[in-house]
mmCIF file of C-alpha atoms in Angstrom:
data_model
loop_
_atom_site.group_PDB
_atom_site.id
_atom_site.type_symbol
_atom_site.label_atom_id
_atom_site.label_comp_id
_atom_site.label_asym_id
_atom_site.label_seq_id
_atom_site.Cartn_x
_atom_site.Cartn_y
_atom_site.Cartn_z
ATOM 1 C CA MET A 1 -16.088 83.940 -35.331
ATOM 2 C CA ILE A 2 -17.849 86.037 -32.712
ATOM 3 C CA ASP A 3 -16.746 89.155 -30.849
ATOM 4 C CA LEU A 4 -16.524 88.018 -27.206
ATOM 5 C CA ARG A 5 -14.830 91.067 -25.718
ATOM 6 C CA ASP A 6 -17.769 91.874 -23.457
ATOM 7 C CA SER A 7 -17.442 88.439 -21.851
ATOM 8 C CA LEU A 8 -13.663 88.269 -21.519
ATOM 9 C CA GLY A 9 -12.942 91.258 -19.289
ATOM 10 C CA GLU A 10 -11.971 89.188 -16.249
ATOM 11 C CA VAL A 11 -9.899 86.764 -18.321
ATOM 12 C CA TRP A 12 -7.956 89.617 -19.903
ATOM 13 C CA ALA A 13 -7.528 91.418 -16.569
ATOM 14 C CA ARG A 14 -5.908 88.352 -15.067
ATOM 15 C CA ALA A 15 -3.737 87.606 -18.090
ATOM 16 C CA SER A 16 -2.487 91.200 -18.330
ATOM 17 C CA ALA A 17 -2.061 91.830 -14.590
ATOM 18 C CA PRO A 18 0.986 94.104 -14.074
ATOM 19 C CA VAL A 19 2.479 91.807 -11.422
ATOM 20 C CA ALA A 20 3.057 88.935 -13.851
ATOM 21 C CA PRO A 21 1.665 89.734 -17.318
ATOM 22 C CA LYS A 22 1.392 86.923 -19.851
ATOM 23 C CA ARG A 23 2.908 88.378 -23.012
ATOM 24 C CA SER A 24 2.373 85.267 -25.137
ATOM 25 C CA ILE A 25 -0.792 83.205 -24.769
ATOM 26 C CA LEU A 26 -1.769 80.085 -26.659
ATOM 27 C CA VAL A 27 -5.512 79.487 -27.013
ATOM 28 C CA MET A 28 -6.723 75.995 -27.890
ATOM 29 C CA SER A 29 -9.496 73.479 -27.355
ATOM 30 C CA ALA A 30 -9.905 69.730 -27.322
ATOM 31 C CA CYS A 31 -12.426 69.563 -30.170
ATOM 32 C CA PRO A 32 -13.496 71.833 -33.059
ATOM 33 C CA GLY A 33 -16.382 74.239 -32.617
ATOM 34 C CA GLU A 34 -15.681 75.220 -29.015
ATOM 35 C CA GLY A 35 -14.947 78.862 -29.785
ATOM 36 C CA ALA A 36 -11.166 79.000 -29.351
ATOM 37 C CA SER A 37 -10.670 81.203 -32.426
ATOM 38 C CA SER A 38 -13.299 83.691 -31.214
ATOM 39 C CA VAL A 39 -11.631 83.835 -27.795
ATOM 40 C CA ALA A 40 -8.166 84.276 -29.321
ATOM 41 C CA ALA A 41 -9.232 87.037 -31.719
ATOM 42 C CA SER A 42 -11.195 88.878 -29.038
ATOM 43 C CA LEU A 43 -8.251 88.777 -26.627
ATOM 44 C CA ALA A 44 -5.939 90.003 -29.388
ATOM 45 C CA VAL A 45 -8.169 93.013 -30.043
ATOM 46 C CA MET A 46 -8.171 93.774 -26.303
ATOM 47 C CA ALA A 47 -4.399 93.423 -26.193
ATOM 48 C CA ALA A 48 -3.950 95.775 -29.154
ATOM 49 C CA ALA A 49 -6.003 98.432 -27.388
ATOM 50 C CA GLU A 50 -3.413 98.486 -24.587
ATOM 51 C CA ALA A 51 -0.263 97.828 -26.624
ATOM 52 C CA ARG A 52 2.419 100.476 -27.039
ATOM 53 C CA ARG A 53 4.031 98.728 -29.996
ATOM 54 C CA SER A 54 1.825 95.946 -31.343
ATOM 55 C CA ALA A 55 -0.218 92.883 -30.493
ATOM 56 C CA TRP A 56 -0.086 89.892 -32.820
ATOM 57 C CA LEU A 57 -2.811 87.351 -33.502
ATOM 58 C CA VAL A 58 -0.894 84.344 -34.803
ATOM 59 C CA ASN A 59 -2.753 81.604 -36.648
ATOM 60 C CA LEU A 60 -1.393 78.065 -36.270
ATOM 61 C CA ASP A 61 -4.154 76.451 -38.315
ATOM 62 C CA VAL A 62 -2.295 76.385 -41.612
ATOM 63 C CA CYS A 63 -4.682 73.791 -43.052
ATOM 64 C CA GLY A 64 -7.737 75.992 -43.237
ATOM 65 C CA GLY A 65 -8.248 78.510 -40.442
ATOM 66 C CA ASP A 66 -8.018 82.220 -41.265
ATOM 67 C CA PRO A 67 -8.865 84.573 -38.356
ATOM 68 C CA ALA A 68 -8.007 87.575 -40.531
ATOM 69 C CA LEU A 69 -11.085 86.841 -42.625
ATOM 70 C CA ALA A 70 -13.336 87.620 -39.636
ATOM 71 C CA PHE A 71 -11.916 91.147 -39.522
ATOM 72 C CA GLU A 72 -12.454 91.619 -43.260
ATOM 73 C CA LEU A 73 -16.078 90.565 -42.811
ATOM 74 C CA GLY A 74 -16.616 93.083 -40.023
ATOM 75 C CA ALA A 75 -16.973 90.683 -37.082
ATOM 76 C CA TYR A 76 -15.108 93.153 -34.861
ATOM 77 C CA GLY A 77 -16.671 96.320 -36.224
ATOM 78 C CA ASP A 78 -16.162 98.519 -39.269
ATOM 79 C CA LYS A 79 -13.200 100.304 -37.668
ATOM 80 C CA LEU A 80 -11.272 97.007 -37.676
ATOM 81 C CA ARG A 81 -12.316 95.874 -41.118
ATOM 82 C CA CYS A 82 -9.549 97.164 -43.351
ATOM 83 C CA LEU A 83 -6.318 95.168 -43.546
ATOM 84 C CA SER A 84 -2.979 96.486 -44.778
ATOM 85 C CA ARG A 85 -0.936 95.052 -47.597
ATOM 86 C CA PRO A 86 0.555 91.691 -46.565
ATOM 87 C CA PHE A 87 4.179 91.577 -45.508
ATOM 88 C CA ASP A 88 6.635 88.798 -44.724
ATOM 89 C CA ALA A 89 5.926 87.584 -41.186
ATOM 90 C CA ARG A 90 9.223 85.793 -40.759
ATOM 91 C CA ILE A 91 11.350 87.258 -37.987
ATOM 92 C CA GLY A 92 15.086 87.251 -38.566
ATOM 93 C CA GLY A 93 14.460 84.761 -41.338
ATOM 94 C CA GLU A 94 12.744 82.424 -38.872
ATOM 95 C CA SER A 95 9.276 80.939 -39.179
ATOM 96 C CA PHE A 96 7.301 78.367 -37.235
ATOM 97 C CA VAL A 97 6.035 76.846 -40.512
ATOM 98 C CA ALA A 98 8.132 74.435 -42.552
ATOM 99 C CA THR A 99 7.135 73.462 -46.101
ATOM 100 C CA GLY A 100 10.402 72.200 -47.545
ATOM 101 C CA GLU A 101 10.730 75.219 -49.847
ATOM 102 C CA ASP A 102 12.181 78.724 -49.712
ATOM 103 C CA THR A 103 8.959 80.551 -50.626
ATOM 104 C CA PRO A 104 7.850 82.783 -47.718
ATOM 105 C CA ARG A 105 4.316 81.578 -47.009
ATOM 106 C CA LEU A 106 3.790 83.114 -43.571
ATOM 107 C CA ILE A 107 2.489 86.655 -44.025
ATOM 108 C CA ALA A 108 1.058 89.313 -41.733
ATOM 109 C CA GLN A 109 -1.285 92.289 -42.080
ATOM 110 C CA ARG A 110 -1.994 95.222 -39.821
ATOM 111 C CA VAL A 111 -5.656 95.685 -38.957
ATOM 112 C CA ALA A 112 -6.832 99.176 -39.971
ATOM 113 C CA HIS A 113 -5.170 101.908 -37.863
ATOM 114 C CA SER A 114 -4.901 99.722 -34.772
ATOM 115 C CA ARG A 115 -1.817 98.103 -33.269
ATOM 116 C CA LEU A 116 -3.154 94.666 -34.107
ATOM 117 C CA VAL A 117 -1.298 92.455 -36.577
ATOM 118 C CA VAL A 118 -2.738 89.167 -37.848
ATOM 119 C CA THR A 119 -0.899 86.367 -39.615
ATOM 120 C CA ARG A 120 -1.977 84.249 -42.538
ATOM 121 C CA PHE A 121 -0.574 81.228 -44.344
ATOM 122 C CA ARG A 122 -0.439 81.297 -48.136
ATOM 123 C CA ARG A 123 -1.400 77.889 -49.508
ATOM 124 C CA ALA A 124 -1.567 78.938 -53.154
ATOM 125 C CA GLY A 125 0.954 76.991 -55.186
ATOM 126 C CA LEU A 126 1.447 74.193 -52.684
ATOM 127 C CA GLU A 127 1.498 70.724 -54.188
ATOM 128 C CA PRO A 128 -1.388 68.524 -52.978
ATOM 129 C CA SER A 129 1.047 66.126 -51.302
ATOM 130 C CA GLN A 130 3.473 68.775 -50.059
ATOM 131 C CA PRO A 131 3.915 68.501 -46.284
ATOM 132 C CA VAL A 132 3.405 71.477 -43.976
ATOM 133 C CA PHE A 133 4.818 71.279 -40.459
ATOM 134 C CA ILE A 134 4.537 73.460 -37.367
ATOM 135 C CA ARG A 135 7.937 73.693 -35.664
ATOM 136 C CA THR A 136 8.816 74.645 -32.096
ATOM 137 C CA SER A 137 10.950 77.554 -33.409
ATOM 138 C CA PRO A 138 12.059 79.159 -30.113
ATOM 139 C CA ASP A 139 13.988 81.860 -32.000
ATOM 140 C CA TYR A 140 10.847 82.956 -33.824
ATOM 141 C CA TRP A 141 8.781 83.298 -30.653
ATOM 142 C CA ALA A 142 11.602 85.039 -28.810
ATOM 143 C CA GLY A 143 11.941 87.471 -31.707
ATOM 144 C CA LEU A 144 8.205 88.126 -31.767
ATOM 145 C CA GLN A 145 8.153 88.773 -28.048
ATOM 146 C CA ALA A 146 11.031 91.220 -28.414
ATOM 147 C CA MET A 147 9.286 93.299 -31.092
ATOM 148 C CA SER A 148 5.697 93.272 -29.791
ATOM 149 C CA ASP A 149 3.816 93.716 -26.539
ATOM 150 C CA TRP A 150 1.507 90.722 -26.876
ATOM 151 C CA SER A 151 1.152 87.609 -28.999
ATOM 152 C CA ILE A 152 -2.097 85.670 -28.894
ATOM 153 C CA VAL A 153 -1.737 82.346 -30.690
ATOM 154 C CA ASP A 154 -4.802 80.635 -32.148
ATOM 155 C CA ALA A 155 -4.251 76.866 -32.361
ATOM 156 C CA PRO A 156 -6.441 74.248 -34.054
ATOM 157 C CA ALA A 157 -8.297 71.799 -31.807
ATOM 158 C CA LEU A 158 -6.179 68.933 -30.497
ATOM 159 C CA SER A 159 -8.441 66.366 -32.161
ATOM 160 C CA ARG A 160 -7.430 67.898 -35.524
ATOM 161 C CA SER A 161 -3.790 68.756 -34.983
ATOM 162 C CA LYS A 162 -0.966 68.830 -32.434
ATOM 163 C CA ALA A 163 0.216 72.209 -33.743
ATOM 164 C CA GLY A 164 -0.606 73.935 -30.444
ATOM 165 C CA LEU A 165 1.341 71.398 -28.432
ATOM 166 C CA ALA A 166 4.381 71.941 -30.664
ATOM 167 C CA VAL A 167 4.717 75.547 -29.474
ATOM 168 C CA ALA A 168 3.118 75.316 -26.000
ATOM 169 C CA ALA A 169 6.462 75.401 -24.200
ATOM 170 C CA GLN A 170 7.371 78.677 -25.950
ATOM 171 C CA MET A 171 4.339 80.495 -24.542
ATOM 172 C CA ASP A 172 3.864 82.211 -21.181
ATOM 173 C CA GLY A 173 0.719 80.147 -20.790
ATOM 174 C CA VAL A 174 -2.138 78.264 -22.419
ATOM 175 C CA LEU A 175 -5.864 78.975 -22.182
ATOM 176 C CA ILE A 176 -8.179 76.013 -22.772
ATOM 177 C CA VAL A 177 -11.559 76.880 -24.285
ATOM 178 C CA VAL A 178 -14.444 74.506 -23.658
ATOM 179 C CA ARG A 179 -18.057 74.529 -24.754
ATOM 180 C CA ALA A 180 -19.886 74.360 -21.467
ATOM 181 C CA ASP A 181 -22.922 72.522 -22.794
ATOM 182 C CA ASP A 182 -21.079 69.910 -24.831
ATOM 183 C CA THR A 183 -17.417 69.321 -23.894
ATOM 184 C CA ARG A 184 -16.611 66.111 -22.081
ATOM 185 C CA LEU A 185 -14.609 66.514 -18.894
ATOM 186 C CA ALA A 186 -12.365 63.643 -19.993
ATOM 187 C CA ASP A 187 -11.399 65.572 -23.149
ATOM 188 C CA VAL A 188 -10.475 68.660 -21.140
ATOM 189 C CA ARG A 189 -8.358 66.643 -18.737
ATOM 190 C CA ALA A 190 -6.626 64.862 -21.612
ATOM 191 C CA LEU A 191 -5.799 68.200 -23.233
ATOM 192 C CA ARG A 192 -4.416 69.575 -19.974
ATOM 193 C CA ARG A 193 -2.211 66.486 -19.526
ATOM 194 C CA ALA A 194 -0.945 66.870 -23.083
ATOM 195 C CA ILE A 195 -0.090 70.529 -22.500
ATOM 196 C CA ASP A 196 1.844 69.575 -19.354
ATOM 197 C CA ASP A 197 3.624 66.734 -21.162
ATOM 198 C CA TYR A 198 4.801 69.116 -23.889
ATOM 199 C CA GLY A 199 6.169 71.630 -21.379
ATOM 200 C CA GLY A 200 3.311 74.127 -21.512
ATOM 201 C CA ARG A 201 1.669 75.872 -18.596
ATOM 202 C CA CYS A 202 -2.124 75.937 -18.384
ATOM 203 C CA LEU A 203 -3.419 79.332 -17.238
ATOM 204 C CA GLY A 204 -7.029 78.217 -16.893
ATOM 205 C CA VAL A 205 -10.226 77.228 -18.654
ATOM 206 C CA VAL A 206 -12.496 79.628 -20.522
ATOM 207 C CA MET A 207 -16.081 78.406 -20.431
ATOM 208 C CA ASN A 208 -17.878 79.249 -23.673
ATOM 209 C CA ARG A 209 -21.704 79.340 -23.617
ATOM 210 C CA VAL A 210 -21.756 79.263 -19.816
ATOM 211 C CA GLY A 211 -25.097 78.455 -18.220
ATOM 212 C CA ALA A 212 -26.083 75.335 -20.107
ATOM 213 C CA ASP A 213 -24.251 72.840 -17.895
ATOM 214 C CA ALA A 214 -23.667 73.965 -14.311
ATOM 215 C CA ARG A 215 -22.414 70.525 -13.284
ATOM 216 C CA LEU A 216 -19.533 70.674 -15.741
ATOM 217 C CA ILE A 217 -18.532 74.120 -14.493
ATOM 218 C CA SER A 218 -18.600 72.893 -10.904
ATOM 219 C CA ARG A 219 -16.444 69.865 -11.685
ATOM 220 C CA LEU A 220 -13.883 71.901 -13.566
ATOM 221 C CA ALA A 221 -13.676 74.398 -10.728
ATOM 222 C CA ALA A 222 -13.085 71.668 -8.145
#
């Protein structure tokens, strides 16, 4: 993961505009490797800097992704490197992860002395064939919105999982991240249609590695 805060000022300004702020934002891409996790984590750090209570970076990739690891490795600076002891991230007993067991596997940690909280999924002890599902869980997202200022949700790419689509309707909006020099326009359009079909609202497209394919940028802007 890469710190993209210097490149996301305009995106954050629009998302956090006082007239109609987006308190919960889902970030996803069509294919892996397009930078969605870097965008999500960077926006979460920016949100935490303005939060009065807290900003949450929620990880939906329960099969392997771990944004919290980037903080531990210093990707966002030494001041955001230390994580607190993990605590139960269920809200009112609710979770968006279902495993068919009572063990609380969704945990959260506060990042250093900031107002940023990141979630993790504990896979230790899961049976190899044990299913893990992402649920819509409107009560969870409503509870999170009530106790925090911002929630930035990092979803796996659609080609890997429909986890992001499962919760899209619970968010204030969805940001699509595309790799400007590689992403096919057809894949972006298919992802946008899927978001609409699942009741989500697309806020816009974040172009990662802008400058390598001006034609793609022009077509997306049209």
